[in-house]
PDB file of C-alpha atoms and ligand atoms in Angstrom:
ATOM      1  CA  MET A   1     -67.756  49.451 -37.513  1.00  0.00           C
ATOM      2  CA  LEU A   2     -64.968  48.919 -34.979  1.00  0.00           C
ATOM      3  CA  CYS A   3     -61.652  48.564 -36.739  1.00  0.00           C
ATOM      4  CA  LEU A   4     -59.328  48.458 -33.767  1.00  0.00           C
ATOM      5  CA  GLU A   5     -59.837  47.329 -30.188  1.00  0.00           C
ATOM      6  CA  VAL A   6     -56.999  47.664 -27.723  1.00  0.00           C
ATOM      7  CA  ASP A   7     -57.837  45.915 -24.487  1.00  0.00           C
ATOM      8  CA  ASN A   8     -55.776  46.532 -21.375  1.00  0.00           C
ATOM      9  CA  ILE A   9     -52.316  46.353 -22.923  1.00  0.00           C
ATOM     10  CA  ASN A  10     -49.295  46.232 -20.645  1.00  0.00           C
ATOM     11  CA  PHE A  11     -45.770  46.345 -21.951  1.00  0.00           C
ATOM     12  CA  ASN A  12     -42.292  46.845 -20.570  1.00  0.00           C
ATOM     13  CA  TYR A  13     -38.887  47.049 -22.183  1.00  0.00           C
ATOM     14  CA  LYS A  14     -36.565  44.538 -20.580  1.00  0.00           C
ATOM     15  CA  LEU A  15     -33.933  45.992 -18.300  1.00  0.00           C
ATOM     16  CA  ARG A  16     -30.426  45.646 -19.651  1.00  0.00           C
ATOM     17  CA  LYS A  17     -27.329  45.370 -17.479  1.00  0.00           C
ATOM     18  CA  GLY A  18     -26.638  48.711 -15.830  1.00  0.00           C
ATOM     19  CA  ASP A  19     -30.138  50.084 -16.523  1.00  0.00           C
ATOM     20  CA  THR A  20     -31.972  51.386 -13.509  1.00  0.00           C
ATOM     21  CA  PHE A  21     -35.036  52.691 -15.314  1.00  0.00           C
ATOM     22  CA  ALA A  22     -37.474  50.549 -17.210  1.00  0.00           C
ATOM     23  CA  PHE A  23     -40.309  52.143 -19.116  1.00  0.00           C
ATOM     24  CA  ARG A  24     -43.783  50.638 -18.872  1.00  0.00           C
ATOM     25  CA  LEU A  25     -46.944  51.133 -20.866  1.00  0.00           C
ATOM     26  CA  GLU A  26     -49.797  50.390 -18.483  1.00  0.00           C
ATOM     27  CA  ASN A  27     -53.447  49.470 -18.907  1.00  0.00           C
ATOM     28  CA  ILE A  28     -53.847  50.889 -22.396  1.00  0.00           C
ATOM     29  CA  SER A  29     -57.420  50.461 -23.633  1.00  0.00           C
ATOM     30  CA  PHE A  30     -59.285  52.191 -26.422  1.00  0.00           C
ATOM     31  CA  SER A  31     -61.238  51.359 -29.522  1.00  0.00           C
ATOM     32  CA  LEU A  32     -61.648  53.113 -32.840  1.00  0.00           C
ATOM     33  CA  GLU A  33     -64.386  53.257 -35.424  1.00  0.00           C
ATOM     34  CA  LYS A  34     -63.380  52.870 -39.055  1.00  0.00           C
ATOM     35  CA  GLY A  35     -62.394  56.182 -40.655  1.00  0.00           C
ATOM     36  CA  THR A  36     -61.322  57.889 -37.422  1.00  0.00           C
ATOM     37  CA  PHE A  37     -58.398  60.298 -37.310  1.00  0.00           C
ATOM     38  CA  LEU A  38     -56.757  59.668 -33.934  1.00  0.00           C
ATOM     39  CA  SER A  39     -53.857  61.798 -32.745  1.00  0.00           C
ATOM     40  CA  ILE A  40     -51.544  60.697 -29.966  1.00  0.00           C
ATOM     41  CA  LEU A  41     -50.033  63.514 -27.921  1.00  0.00           C
ATOM     42  CA  GLY A  42     -47.692  63.355 -24.951  1.00  0.00           C
ATOM     43  CA  PRO A  43     -44.329  64.547 -23.672  1.00  0.00           C
ATOM     44  CA  ASN A  44     -41.034  63.013 -24.832  1.00  0.00           C
ATOM     45  CA  GLY A  45     -40.675  59.500 -23.520  1.00  0.00           C
ATOM     46  CA  SER A  46     -44.356  59.062 -22.657  1.00  0.00           C
ATOM     47  CA  GLY A  47     -44.577  55.934 -24.841  1.00  0.00           C
ATOM     48  CA  LYS A  48     -46.092  57.229 -28.097  1.00  0.00           C
ATOM     49  CA  SER A  49     -43.663  55.464 -30.453  1.00  0.00           C
ATOM     50  CA  THR A  50     -43.753  52.349 -28.280  1.00  0.00           C
ATOM     51  CA  LEU A  51     -47.538  52.218 -28.593  1.00  0.00           C
ATOM     52  CA  LEU A  52     -47.332  52.548 -32.398  1.00  0.00           C
ATOM     53  CA  ARG A  53     -44.759  49.725 -32.505  1.00  0.00           C
ATOM     54  CA  ILE A  54     -47.135  47.543 -30.502  1.00  0.00           C
ATOM     55  CA  LEU A  55     -50.004  48.380 -32.866  1.00  0.00           C
ATOM     56  CA  ASP A  56     -47.760  47.389 -35.782  1.00  0.00           C
ATOM     57  CA  LYS A  57     -46.914  44.119 -33.948  1.00  0.00           C
ATOM     58  CA  ILE A  58     -43.199  44.948 -33.960  1.00  0.00           C
ATOM     59  CA  LEU A  59     -43.358  44.697 -30.157  1.00  0.00           C
ATOM     60  CA  ASN A  60     -45.547  42.226 -28.308  1.00  0.00           C
ATOM     61  CA  PRO A  61     -47.396  43.290 -25.172  1.00  0.00           C
ATOM     62  CA  ASN A  62     -46.861  41.328 -21.946  1.00  0.00           C
ATOM     63  CA  SER A  63     -50.593  41.160 -21.394  1.00  0.00           C
ATOM     64  CA  GLY A  64     -53.829  42.388 -22.888  1.00  0.00           C
ATOM     65  CA  SER A  65     -55.089  41.936 -26.409  1.00  0.00           C
ATOM     66  CA  ILE A  66     -55.541  43.779 -29.690  1.00  0.00           C
ATOM     67  CA  SER A  67     -58.112  43.008 -32.353  1.00  0.00           C
ATOM     68  CA  ILE A  68     -58.272  44.392 -35.843  1.00  0.00           C
ATOM     69  CA  PHE A  69     -61.643  44.164 -37.604  1.00  0.00           C
ATOM     70  CA  GLY A  70     -62.636  41.676 -34.909  1.00  0.00           C
ATOM     71  CA  LYS A  71     -59.629  39.391 -35.398  1.00  0.00           C
ATOM     72  CA  ASN A  72     -57.096  38.926 -32.595  1.00  0.00           C
ATOM     73  CA  TYR A  73     -53.497  39.917 -33.364  1.00  0.00           C
ATOM     74  CA  ASN A  74     -52.303  36.518 -32.143  1.00  0.00           C
ATOM     75  CA  ARG A  75     -54.082  34.920 -35.080  1.00  0.00           C
ATOM     76  CA  ILE A  76     -52.769  37.328 -37.716  1.00  0.00           C
ATOM     77  CA  SER A  77     -49.560  36.668 -39.638  1.00  0.00           C
ATOM     78  CA  ARG A  78     -47.042  39.402 -40.424  1.00  0.00           C
ATOM     79  CA  ARG A  79     -47.981  39.224 -44.103  1.00  0.00           C
ATOM     80  CA  GLU A  80     -51.695  39.447 -43.379  1.00  0.00           C
ATOM     81  CA  LEU A  81     -51.123  42.387 -41.034  1.00  0.00           C
ATOM     82  CA  SER A  82     -49.097  44.244 -43.643  1.00  0.00           C
ATOM     83  CA  LYS A  83     -52.193  44.309 -45.835  1.00  0.00           C
ATOM     84  CA  LEU A  84     -54.127  45.910 -42.974  1.00  0.00           C
ATOM     85  CA  ILE A  85     -51.634  48.299 -41.381  1.00  0.00           C
ATOM     86  CA  SER A  86     -48.902  50.497 -42.801  1.00  0.00           C
ATOM     87  CA  PHE A  87     -46.466  52.351 -40.590  1.00  0.00           C
ATOM     88  CA  VAL A  88     -44.339  55.421 -41.205  1.00  0.00           C
ATOM     89  CA  PRO A  89     -41.783  55.442 -38.373  1.00  0.00           C
ATOM     90  CA  GLN A  90     -40.306  58.540 -36.753  1.00  0.00           C
ATOM     91  CA  SER A  91     -36.916  58.083 -38.469  1.00  0.00           C
ATOM     92  CA  PRO A  92     -37.371  55.905 -41.536  1.00  0.00           C
ATOM     93  CA  PRO A  93     -34.277  53.899 -42.522  1.00  0.00           C
ATOM     94  CA  THR A  94     -32.163  55.324 -45.355  1.00  0.00           C
ATOM     95  CA  ASN A  95     -29.186  52.977 -45.231  1.00  0.00           C
ATOM     96  CA  PHE A  96     -29.979  51.254 -48.520  1.00  0.00           C
ATOM     97  CA  PRO A  97     -29.090  52.845 -51.865  1.00  0.00           C
ATOM     98  CA  TYR A  98     -32.541  52.467 -53.423  1.00  0.00           C
ATOM     99  CA  THR A  99     -34.149  55.063 -55.604  1.00  0.00           C
ATOM    100  CA  VAL A 100     -37.264  56.867 -54.421  1.00  0.00           C
ATOM    101  CA  PHE A 101     -39.398  54.933 -56.904  1.00  0.00           C
ATOM    102  CA  GLU A 102     -37.978  51.568 -55.770  1.00  0.00           C
ATOM    103  CA  THR A 103     -38.587  52.501 -52.135  1.00  0.00           C
ATOM    104  CA  VAL A 104     -42.191  53.508 -52.760  1.00  0.00           C
ATOM    105  CA  LEU A 105     -42.798  50.389 -54.870  1.00  0.00           C
ATOM    106  CA  MET A 106     -41.751  48.233 -51.886  1.00  0.00           C
ATOM    107  CA  GLY A 107     -45.152  49.125 -50.471  1.00  0.00           C
ATOM    108  CA  ARG A 108     -46.532  46.453 -52.833  1.00  0.00           C
ATOM    109  CA  ALA A 109     -44.449  43.689 -51.228  1.00  0.00           C
ATOM    110  CA  PRO A 110     -47.370  42.227 -49.193  1.00  0.00           C
ATOM    111  CA  TYR A 111     -49.270  41.579 -52.426  1.00  0.00           C
ATOM    112  CA  LEU A 112     -46.510  39.968 -54.491  1.00  0.00           C
ATOM    113  CA  THR A 113     -46.859  36.293 -55.276  1.00  0.00           C
ATOM    114  CA  GLY A 114     -44.686  33.653 -56.915  1.00  0.00           C
ATOM    115  CA  ILE A 115     -41.479  35.102 -58.318  1.00  0.00           C
ATOM    116  CA  GLY A 116     -42.346  38.406 -56.715  1.00  0.00           C
ATOM    117  CA  PHE A 117     -41.975  41.044 -59.393  1.00  0.00           C
ATOM    118  CA  GLU A 118     -44.195  44.093 -59.380  1.00  0.00           C
ATOM    119  CA  ASN A 119     -46.491  44.438 -62.358  1.00  0.00           C
ATOM    120  CA  GLU A 120     -47.805  47.481 -64.185  1.00  0.00           C
ATOM    121  CA  LYS A 121     -50.690  47.870 -61.750  1.00  0.00           C
ATOM    122  CA  ASP A 122     -48.259  47.997 -58.809  1.00  0.00           C
ATOM    123  CA  LYS A 123     -46.180  50.613 -60.592  1.00  0.00           C
ATOM    124  CA  HIS A 124     -49.271  52.617 -61.343  1.00  0.00           C
ATOM    125  CA  ILE A 125     -50.300  52.593 -57.652  1.00  0.00           C
ATOM    126  CA  ALA A 126     -46.788  53.656 -56.609  1.00  0.00           C
ATOM    127  CA  THR A 127     -46.760  56.496 -59.122  1.00  0.00           C
ATOM    128  CA  ALA A 128     -50.177  57.738 -57.980  1.00  0.00           C
ATOM    129  CA  SER A 129     -48.982  57.786 -54.335  1.00  0.00           C
ATOM    130  CA  MET A 130     -45.882  59.733 -55.333  1.00  0.00           C
ATOM    131  CA  GLU A 131     -48.047  62.242 -57.112  1.00  0.00           C
ATOM    132  CA  LYS A 132     -50.243  62.708 -54.019  1.00  0.00           C
ATOM    133  CA  THR A 133     -47.241  63.302 -51.763  1.00  0.00           C
ATOM    134  CA  ASP A 134     -45.512  65.557 -54.292  1.00  0.00           C
ATOM    135  CA  ILE A 135     -42.373  63.475 -54.834  1.00  0.00           C
ATOM    136  CA  LEU A 136     -42.696  62.471 -58.499  1.00  0.00           C
ATOM    137  CA  TYR A 137     -39.796  64.765 -59.361  1.00  0.00           C
ATOM    138  CA  LEU A 138     -37.595  62.759 -56.972  1.00  0.00           C
ATOM    139  CA  ALA A 139     -38.403  59.362 -58.543  1.00  0.00           C
ATOM    140  CA  ASN A 140     -34.887  58.492 -59.685  1.00  0.00           C
ATOM    141  CA  ARG A 141     -33.017  60.035 -56.781  1.00  0.00           C
ATOM    142  CA  ASN A 142     -31.127  57.892 -54.272  1.00  0.00           C
ATOM    143  CA  VAL A 143     -33.008  57.949 -50.938  1.00  0.00           C
ATOM    144  CA  GLN A 144     -29.693  58.398 -49.128  1.00  0.00           C
ATOM    145  CA  ASN A 145     -29.337  61.935 -50.463  1.00  0.00           C
ATOM    146  CA  LEU A 146     -32.704  63.421 -49.576  1.00  0.00           C
ATOM    147  CA  SER A 147     -33.712  66.028 -47.020  1.00  0.00           C
ATOM    148  CA  GLY A 148     -35.650  65.018 -43.905  1.00  0.00           C
ATOM    149  CA  GLY A 149     -38.929  66.333 -45.301  1.00  0.00           C
ATOM    150  CA  GLU A 150     -38.417  64.570 -48.639  1.00  0.00           C
ATOM    151  CA  ILE A 151     -37.719  61.272 -46.844  1.00  0.00           C
ATOM    152  CA  GLN A 152     -40.900  61.667 -44.804  1.00  0.00           C
ATOM    153  CA  ARG A 153     -42.933  62.117 -47.974  1.00  0.00           C
ATOM    154  CA  VAL A 154     -41.229  59.102 -49.611  1.00  0.00           C
ATOM    155  CA  TYR A 155     -42.188  56.844 -46.707  1.00  0.00           C
ATOM    156  CA  LEU A 156     -45.697  58.235 -46.613  1.00  0.00           C
ATOM    157  CA  ALA A 157     -45.981  57.452 -50.342  1.00  0.00           C
ATOM    158  CA  ARG A 158     -44.751  53.933 -49.614  1.00  0.00           C
ATOM    159  CA  ALA A 159     -47.387  53.535 -46.903  1.00  0.00           C
ATOM    160  CA  LEU A 160     -50.123  54.769 -49.271  1.00  0.00           C
ATOM    161  CA  THR A 161     -48.864  52.304 -51.892  1.00  0.00           C
ATOM    162  CA  GLN A 162     -49.480  49.548 -49.349  1.00  0.00           C
ATOM    163  CA  GLN A 163     -53.209  50.456 -49.565  1.00  0.00           C
ATOM    164  CA  THR A 164     -54.084  49.454 -46.017  1.00  0.00           C
ATOM    165  CA  PRO A 165     -57.247  50.404 -44.111  1.00  0.00           C
ATOM    166  CA  ILE A 166     -55.132  51.575 -41.143  1.00  0.00           C
ATOM    167  CA  LEU A 167     -52.255  54.030 -41.342  1.00  0.00           C
ATOM    168  CA  LEU A 168     -49.825  54.597 -38.434  1.00  0.00           C
ATOM    169  CA  LEU A 169     -47.735  57.759 -38.538  1.00  0.00           C
ATOM    170  CA  ASP A 170     -45.038  58.774 -36.073  1.00  0.00           C
ATOM    171  CA  GLU A 171     -44.589  62.561 -36.173  1.00  0.00           C
ATOM    172  CA  PRO A 172     -45.234  62.713 -39.933  1.00  0.00           C
ATOM    173  CA  ASN A 173     -44.800  66.468 -40.155  1.00  0.00           C
ATOM    174  CA  THR A 174     -41.671  67.185 -38.069  1.00  0.00           C
ATOM    175  CA  HIS A 175     -39.428  67.846 -41.067  1.00  0.00           C
ATOM    176  CA  LEU A 176     -42.021  69.333 -43.391  1.00  0.00           C
ATOM    177  CA  ASP A 177     -42.218  72.962 -44.426  1.00  0.00           C
ATOM    178  CA  LEU A 178     -45.482  74.811 -43.802  1.00  0.00           C
ATOM    179  CA  THR A 179     -47.038  74.132 -47.209  1.00  0.00           C
ATOM    180  CA  HIS A 180     -46.197  70.441 -47.113  1.00  0.00           C
ATOM    181  CA  GLN A 181     -47.504  70.158 -43.536  1.00  0.00           C
ATOM    182  CA  ILE A 182     -50.886  71.468 -44.607  1.00  0.00           C
ATOM    183  CA  ASP A 183     -50.908  69.526 -47.895  1.00  0.00           C
ATOM    184  CA  ILE A 184     -49.910  66.212 -46.320  1.00  0.00           C
ATOM    185  CA  LEU A 185     -52.309  66.535 -43.389  1.00  0.00           C
ATOM    186  CA  THR A 186     -55.127  67.578 -45.712  1.00  0.00           C
ATOM    187  CA  LEU A 187     -54.354  64.521 -47.848  1.00  0.00           C
ATOM    188  CA  ILE A 188     -54.358  62.221 -44.808  1.00  0.00           C
ATOM    189  CA  LYS A 189     -57.573  63.766 -43.526  1.00  0.00           C
ATOM    190  CA  SER A 190     -59.233  63.259 -46.910  1.00  0.00           C
ATOM    191  CA  LEU A 191     -58.265  59.565 -46.799  1.00  0.00           C
ATOM    192  CA  THR A 192     -60.212  59.202 -43.555  1.00  0.00           C
ATOM    193  CA  ILE A 193     -63.284  60.872 -45.045  1.00  0.00           C
ATOM    194  CA  GLU A 194     -63.321  59.574 -48.616  1.00  0.00           C
ATOM    195  CA  ASN A 195     -61.748  56.132 -48.180  1.00  0.00           C
ATOM    196  CA  GLU A 196     -62.679  55.526 -44.519  1.00  0.00           C
ATOM    197  CA  ILE A 197     -59.042  54.884 -43.715  1.00  0.00           C
ATOM    198  CA  THR A 198     -58.277  54.936 -40.008  1.00  0.00           C
ATOM    199  CA  VAL A 199     -55.295  57.116 -39.138  1.00  0.00           C
ATOM    200  CA  ILE A 200     -53.343  56.958 -35.897  1.00  0.00           C
ATOM    201  CA  SER A 201     -50.715  59.651 -35.790  1.00  0.00           C
ATOM    202  CA  VAL A 202     -48.299  60.984 -33.196  1.00  0.00           C
ATOM    203  CA  PHE A 203     -47.954  64.769 -33.140  1.00  0.00           C
ATOM    204  CA  HIS A 204     -46.036  67.335 -31.146  1.00  0.00           C
ATOM    205  CA  ASP A 205     -47.943  70.284 -32.508  1.00  0.00           C
ATOM    206  CA  ILE A 206     -51.133  70.401 -30.440  1.00  0.00           C
ATOM    207  CA  ASN A 207     -52.760  72.923 -32.783  1.00  0.00           C
ATOM    208  CA  LEU A 208     -52.264  70.666 -35.803  1.00  0.00           C
ATOM    209  CA  ALA A 209     -53.718  67.758 -33.845  1.00  0.00           C
ATOM    210  CA  SER A 210     -56.658  69.937 -32.851  1.00  0.00           C
ATOM    211  CA  LEU A 211     -57.252  70.988 -36.469  1.00  0.00           C
ATOM    212  CA  PHE A 212     -57.229  67.531 -38.025  1.00  0.00           C
ATOM    213  CA  SER A 213     -58.208  64.926 -35.428  1.00  0.00           C
ATOM    214  CA  ASP A 214     -61.537  63.394 -34.583  1.00  0.00           C
ATOM    215  CA  ILE A 215     -60.127  62.019 -31.347  1.00  0.00           C
ATOM    216  CA  ILE A 216     -57.067  62.791 -29.268  1.00  0.00           C
ATOM    217  CA  LEU A 217     -55.306  60.336 -26.985  1.00  0.00           C
ATOM    218  CA  ILE A 218     -52.980  61.963 -24.470  1.00  0.00           C
ATOM    219  CA  LEU A 219     -50.304  59.673 -23.087  1.00  0.00           C
ATOM    220  CA  ASP A 220     -48.567  60.529 -19.854  1.00  0.00           C
ATOM    221  CA  LYS A 221     -45.825  58.332 -18.395  1.00  0.00           C
ATOM    222  CA  GLY A 222     -47.055  55.264 -20.223  1.00  0.00           C
ATOM    223  CA  ARG A 223     -50.718  55.676 -19.320  1.00  0.00           C
ATOM    224  CA  VAL A 224     -53.764  57.018 -21.133  1.00  0.00           C
ATOM    225  CA  PHE A 225     -54.388  60.397 -19.530  1.00  0.00           C
ATOM    226  CA  GLU A 226     -57.235  61.478 -21.815  1.00  0.00           C
ATOM    227  CA  PHE A 227     -59.113  60.056 -24.783  1.00  0.00           C
ATOM    228  CA  GLY A 228     -61.773  62.134 -26.498  1.00  0.00           C
ATOM    229  CA  LYS A 229     -62.715  64.888 -28.912  1.00  0.00           C
ATOM    230  CA  PRO A 230     -60.257  67.820 -29.149  1.00  0.00           C
ATOM    231  CA  GLU A 231     -62.759  70.222 -27.523  1.00  0.00           C
ATOM    232  CA  ASN A 232     -63.167  67.865 -24.575  1.00  0.00           C
ATOM    233  CA  VAL A 233     -59.533  67.045 -23.852  1.00  0.00           C
ATOM    234  CA  LEU A 234     -57.541  70.114 -24.872  1.00  0.00           C
ATOM    235  CA  ASN A 235     -57.814  72.467 -21.941  1.00  0.00           C
ATOM    236  CA  GLN A 236     -55.418  74.505 -19.815  1.00  0.00           C
ATOM    237  CA  THR A 237     -55.546  72.135 -16.865  1.00  0.00           C
ATOM    238  CA  ASN A 238     -54.726  69.024 -18.910  1.00  0.00           C
ATOM    239  CA  ILE A 239     -51.901  70.689 -20.794  1.00  0.00           C
ATOM    240  CA  LYS A 240     -50.437  72.087 -17.597  1.00  0.00           C
ATOM    241  CA  LYS A 241     -50.656  68.672 -15.915  1.00  0.00           C
ATOM    242  CA  VAL A 242     -49.143  66.646 -18.737  1.00  0.00           C
ATOM    243  CA  PHE A 243     -46.725  69.052 -20.416  1.00  0.00           C
ATOM    244  CA  GLY A 244     -46.121  71.434 -17.513  1.00  0.00           C
ATOM    245  CA  ALA A 245     -46.754  74.369 -19.864  1.00  0.00           C
ATOM    246  CA  GLU A 246     -48.827  77.497 -19.275  1.00  0.00           C
ATOM    247  CA  THR A 247     -51.204  78.113 -22.152  1.00  0.00           C
ATOM    248  CA  ILE A 248     -54.148  80.237 -23.192  1.00  0.00           C
ATOM    249  CA  ILE A 249     -56.855  78.304 -24.958  1.00  0.00           C
ATOM    250  CA  ASP A 250     -59.504  79.968 -27.065  1.00  0.00           C
ATOM    251  CA  GLN A 251     -61.277  79.035 -30.267  1.00  0.00           C
ATOM    252  CA  HIS A 252     -59.869  78.822 -33.772  1.00  0.00           C
ATOM    253  CA  PRO A 253     -61.180  81.938 -35.582  1.00  0.00           C
ATOM    254  CA  ILE A 254     -62.872  79.886 -38.315  1.00  0.00           C
ATOM    255  CA  LYS A 255     -63.198  76.299 -37.137  1.00  0.00           C
ATOM    256  CA  LYS A 256     -64.907  75.586 -33.839  1.00  0.00           C
ATOM    257  CA  ILE A 257     -61.940  73.849 -32.280  1.00  0.00           C
ATOM    258  CA  PRO A 258     -59.536  74.708 -29.457  1.00  0.00           C
ATOM    259  CA  ARG A 259     -56.600  76.950 -30.311  1.00  0.00           C
ATOM    260  CA  ILE A 260     -53.605  76.740 -28.006  1.00  0.00           C
ATOM    261  CA  THR A 261     -51.276  79.661 -27.420  1.00  0.00           C
ATOM    262  CA  LEU A 262     -48.170  79.274 -25.296  1.00  0.00           C
ATOM    263  CA  ASN A 263     -48.012  81.735 -22.411  1.00  0.00           C
ATOM    264  CA  PRO A 264     -44.530  81.678 -20.899  1.00  0.00           C
ATOM    265  CA  ASN A 265     -44.128  83.903 -17.835  1.00  0.00           C
TER     266      ASN A 265
HETATM  267  P1  ADP B   1     -42.094  58.841 -27.146  1.00  0.00           P
HETATM  268  O1  ADP B   1     -42.289  58.344 -28.555  1.00  0.00           O
HETATM  269  O2  ADP B   1     -43.366  59.169 -26.444  1.00  0.00           O
HETATM  270  O3  ADP B   1     -41.126  59.982 -27.069  1.00  0.00           O
HETATM  271  P2  ADP B   1     -40.964  56.185 -26.722  1.00  0.00           P
HETATM  272  O4  ADP B   1     -42.130  55.300 -26.861  1.00  0.00           O
HETATM  273  O5  ADP B   1     -39.997  56.240 -27.858  1.00  0.00           O
HETATM  274  O6  ADP B   1     -41.429  57.649 -26.285  1.00  0.00           O
HETATM  275  O7  ADP B   1     -40.160  55.738 -25.443  1.00  0.00           O
HETATM  276  C1  ADP B   1     -40.737  55.594 -24.182  1.00  0.00           C
HETATM  277  C2  ADP B   1     -39.647  55.261 -23.165  1.00  0.00           C
HETATM  278  O8  ADP B   1     -39.112  53.974 -23.452  1.00  0.00           O
HETATM  279  C3  ADP B   1     -38.473  56.238 -23.197  1.00  0.00           C
HETATM  280  O9  ADP B   1     -38.081  56.466 -21.876  1.00  0.00           O
HETATM  281  C4  ADP B   1     -37.418  55.496 -23.970  1.00  0.00           C
HETATM  282  O10 ADP B   1     -36.137  55.882 -23.543  1.00  0.00           O
HETATM  283  C5  ADP B   1     -37.705  54.051 -23.626  1.00  0.00           C
HETATM  284  N1  ADP B   1     -37.319  53.148 -24.704  1.00  0.00           N
HETATM  285  C6  ADP B   1     -37.607  53.288 -26.027  1.00  0.00           C
HETATM  286  N2  ADP B   1     -37.123  52.248 -26.739  1.00  0.00           N
HETATM  287  C7  ADP B   1     -36.504  51.426 -25.843  1.00  0.00           C
HETATM  288  C8  ADP B   1     -35.804  50.178 -25.948  1.00  0.00           C
HETATM  289  N3  ADP B   1     -35.657  49.576 -27.129  1.00  0.00           N
HETATM  290  N4  ADP B   1     -35.307  49.651 -24.798  1.00  0.00           N
HETATM  291  C9  ADP B   1     -35.460  50.254 -23.609  1.00  0.00           C
HETATM  292  N5  ADP B   1     -36.120  51.420 -23.446  1.00  0.00           N
HETATM  293  C10 ADP B   1     -36.635  52.007 -24.546  1.00  0.00           C
HETATM  294 MG1   MG B   2     -41.482  58.952 -30.373  1.00  0.00          MG
END
């Protein structure tokens, strides 16, 4: 079942006074089956976060269309979309003095009706998400005083609490220690397999993307450079072209996937 269809999206940030450079996303098209783990790779400034913001309908494309489970974005309200897509941004906001539990519980907002108080079921869902992301011990802490990795896990827990079929993640592992990187990515991967959740995640670590993704989309200067299985898109030529880096690529010793080793001269 197709859960997301992106058809020839074009987008540009408006030039402000004094700007000489305007970034454009051009002719972005791809579609995803339900339960796919898609990783987006690309150099800094290639448009990865911009694409996620478009998929979350924070930004509107100038042309092209997006459909989610067959329904066009233009016909979907913000509230309806927030039951379908959750988004963990690259730098989640921490300028409000909420506790971790309150922040995670906000993931239930799309489902609240009437006077809008969370019930026991909502609290139960929030607690279960906190358990999965290993932040239960932080429940009563103020989110303003957490480490980068703790914040990332809080916002992931909030996204899980939203219980959406699509999860957008912008560099979810940048601040995580090694154990939490593996644990969180294993958790996310299991969601795609057991719950058929579709994950779209930006990564910098090509090896992590190779290990966990079904499909990799490489963005280069606002265009789709490659879209396919890790073994078909991760090769020396592509990485040299897009990232300008010399690499050696062999196979992961256990899993039959590409392993990338940097080879600086
Ligand atoms: P990536 O996530 O791949 O590093 P981004 O999508 O954040 O890249 O940004 C792509 C390009 O768009 C960059 O050159 C960035 O400077 C520019 N950009 C990002 N946000 C804005 C904005 N609000 N207004 C103008 N340009 C922006
Ligand atoms: Mg980014």
